[in-house]
Structures are given as structure tokens and as C-alpha cells.
Amino acid sequence: MDFTPTEEQTAAQGLAARIFGDLSTHERLVVAGSGTDAELWKELCAAGLPGAVEEIGLLGLVLLLEEQGRTTAQVPLASSGVYGLLAVAAHGTDEQRERLLPRFRDGAAVAAGAFPAAGGVRAGSEGGLSGTVPLVPWLREASHVLVAAADRSLWVVRTADSGVLTEPVETTAPWSAGRLVLDGAPGERLGAAGAYEEVLATARTAFAGLQAGVCAGAVARAVEHTGTREQFGRPLSTNQGVLLRAADAHMDTEAIRVTAYEAAWLHDRSLPCAAQALTAAWWASEAGKRVVHAVQHLHGGTGADLDHPVHRHFLWGRQLDAYLGCGSEVLQELGELLVEEGSQ
């Protein structure tokens, strides 16, 4: 395997790093509260980054999300990229792709995902969808929601349609989330059998990339803090205990990154990647949790300040730890998959 980014992927990542670095500042994040930074999202769309996802693939999206995670930028890039662009491009009909993709590319439409399928939504005999999904990240900004029904069928729902109610929900991380209530809502079927599993694997891989960025940004803050904060006349970073804790956090971050890269690389080549996506999700959950706790601890009393930037990384890391399945749930799925594959 060769995870070396293509020229297009490298260019997109560099552009994303510059935009996120310039605009996703602590001051702007405070002003944004729990909502989307509309100006930042507009800038990303003007630069063509959401639309580039189709060309640079899942690995390219992972690279973009790493840069987002470093600054905890509050934009629906992961959500719209996975549940909008990649899902429709892979599983939509020609008519659906022609109608939906241009709007997702330029940011005129934003997609959220009511995932994973947990029995909350059922499709009626005439196609109407009913049920409640308690938490949908970025729902407040979404024009479309990709809904996973109880039977694992996928449906595209417009939030403006009758029978669709969205209610704001505050979560650990400021992801502009909401509760989705469907009451006979019209839904447009997306894909055939197996589409749900592929989209879920894609989402787990993408959000693992986001977690890698969150952790990398957190470790960078810990390095800066321990390198400048002095105790007994010398920097904290000269203490062996601090060095070992930071080194473990760095290695955990690299494990999240490389497993996400592997799953994305396989996906882009249409190779089996279900086990790799689950592996990336497990590392994102278990290692991500360790990293953000370690970094907050390395900040000492500063880490307990809810207004300090490092606390935002902690909140994102814990939210990503449980999104689309916590570590134990993902590990069980991975074990069942390996047993199934071994029996074939």
C-alpha cells in the first residue's frame, strides 16, 4: 500500500490547512457557539473544497478532515461530504446524481446523516417515513438528511418537506446537532441492498480522519504548553513523565491516522475495506479518548479551564469517541465480521 497523496490531494489539503488556520480561530469559535461558522463554510465552498471530494476520493476527504480537526472548525464538511457527495455519487441513480450533486458541490445544499440504523425510523407501505432519531449531527444546517431506516434501507429526506420536524439538541461537541422527527415524511430511496453498510463504513473512516486531526491539534497544544511552561526553573517538557505521556499520545494519534488512511485507500480502489473501516473506528474511539484525556492532563490546571482552546479538543474527542459506535461496540462488530469471513 502507498498512502502518498496525489498532487490533487496534496493541493486540496494545503488549501484546507490555510483556510482553517486563518479563519478557525479561538475567538471566532467562541462567537459561533454551537452553530456552524457560516463565513468559514462559505469560504471553503468558494475555494471548491466540498466539490473536490468526488475527485480526491475518501482518502482526500480524510486529509481535509484532518486539517479541520486540528482547529476544531465548526463546518459540516464531514457530514455533507459523506452523506451527501460520496453517498449520492456511489449509490444514486443518474437522475439523482444530476439533480443533487451540483448543489452539494457548491454548498448550496448540506447533507446530514441519521446514522446508524437503530430501529428509530420505518418506511410505510407507500414510502412515507415515520420515527424519531434523537441525535443527528449538523442537522440544524442541513437541507437534506440521509436516513437509515430500521431495515437498513437508505432514504434522502428534505428538511423543508411536510412531515419533517427538526429540533435543536446541544451535544458535548458544538456540532449544530438536532433531533429528527418524521411523521409520514416523503423519502427518496437511495441505492440498493448493501448501500447502508458501505456508507456506514465510509462515514466511520471519514470521522476517524477527523479524530486524527482533533488529536493531532491537541498534541500540538500540549507540546507548546509543556515546552514553555516552567516548573522549578525548567520547562515541563524536560520531565520524563511528561515526555512519556506525550509520546504515547503521539503514537495513538498516528495509529488513528494510518488506519484511517488504509481504510480510505482501499475504499478508493473498490477493494474490500469493511474490517479496515471498523479498525479505524476502534482506534478513533479508544485511542482518541486516551489522547484528549492525556492532553488535558498535561495542561495541568489550565486543562480544567472550560474556556481554554484545549477543552474544545477534549469535547470533540469525546463526541467522536462514541459517534457511530463506541469502541466496544465496534470491536464486537469487527469480531463478528472476522468470524463470518473465516467461515466462508
Coordinates of N, CA and C in Angstrom, one line a residue, residues 212-226 245-254 291-292 294-295 298-299 310 313:
A212 N -8.3 12.0 14.0 CA -6.9 12.1 13.9 C -6.4 13.5 13.9
G213 N -7.2 14.4 13.3 CA -6.9 15.8 13.3 C -7.1 16.4 14.6
V214 N -8.2 16.1 15.3 CA -8.5 16.6 16.6 C -7.4 16.2 17.6
C215 N -6.9 15.0 17.5 CA -5.9 14.5 18.4 C -4.5 15.2 18.1
A216 N -4.3 15.3 16.8 CA -3.0 16.0 16.4 C -3.0 17.4 16.8
G217 N -4.1 18.1 16.7 CA -4.2 19.5 17.2 C -4.0 19.6 18.7
A218 N -4.6 18.6 19.4 CA -4.5 18.6 20.9 C -3.0 18.3 21.3
V219 N -2.4 17.4 20.7 CA -1.0 17.1 21.0 C -0.1 18.3 20.7
A220 N -0.4 19.0 19.6 CA 0.4 20.2 19.3 C 0.3 21.2 20.4
R221 N -0.9 21.4 20.9 CA -1.1 22.3 22.0 C -0.4 21.9 23.3
A222 N -0.4 20.6 23.5 CA 0.4 20.1 24.7 C 1.9 20.3 24.6
V223 N 2.4 20.1 23.4 CA 3.8 20.3 23.1 C 4.2 21.8 23.4
E224 N 3.3 22.7 22.9 CA 3.6 24.1 23.1 C 3.5 24.5 24.5
H225 N 2.5 24.0 25.2 CA 2.3 24.3 26.7 C 3.4 23.8 27.5
T226 N 3.8 22.5 27.4 CA 4.8 21.9 28.2 C 6.2 22.4 27.8
R245 N 4.1 10.5 28.5 CA 2.7 10.7 28.3 C 2.5 11.3 26.9
A246 N 3.3 12.3 26.6 CA 3.1 13.0 25.3 C 3.5 12.0 24.1
A247 N 4.5 11.2 24.3 CA 4.9 10.2 23.3 C 3.8 9.2 23.1
D248 N 3.2 8.8 24.1 CA 2.0 7.8 24.0 C 0.9 8.5 23.2
A249 N 0.6 9.7 23.5 CA -0.5 10.4 22.8 C -0.1 10.6 21.3
H250 N 1.1 10.8 21.0 CA 1.5 11.0 19.6 C 1.4 9.6 18.9
M251 N 1.8 8.5 19.5 CA 1.7 7.2 18.9 C 0.2 6.8 18.7
D252 N -0.6 7.1 19.6 CA -2.0 6.8 19.5 C -2.6 7.6 18.3
T253 N -2.2 8.9 18.2 CA -2.7 9.7 17.1 C -2.2 9.2 15.7
E254 N -1.0 8.7 15.7 CA -0.5 8.1 14.4 C -1.3 6.8 14.1
V291 N -6.0 10.1 24.1 CA -5.2 11.3 23.7 C -5.8 12.5 24.3
V292 N -7.1 12.8 24.2 CA -7.7 14.0 24.7 C -7.6 14.1 26.2
A294 N -5.2 12.6 28.0 CA -3.8 12.9 28.3 C -3.4 14.3 28.1
V295 N -3.9 14.9 27.0 CA -3.5 16.3 26.7 C -4.1 17.3 27.7
L298 N -2.0 17.0 30.7 CA -0.7 17.6 30.5 C -0.7 19.2 30.7
H299 N -1.9 19.7 30.5 CA -2.1 21.2 30.7 C -2.3 21.5 32.1
V310 N -7.9 24.1 24.5 CA -7.6 22.7 24.6 C -8.9 21.9 25.0
H313 N -10.9 20.6 22.1 CA -10.4 19.3 21.6 C -10.9 18.2 22.4

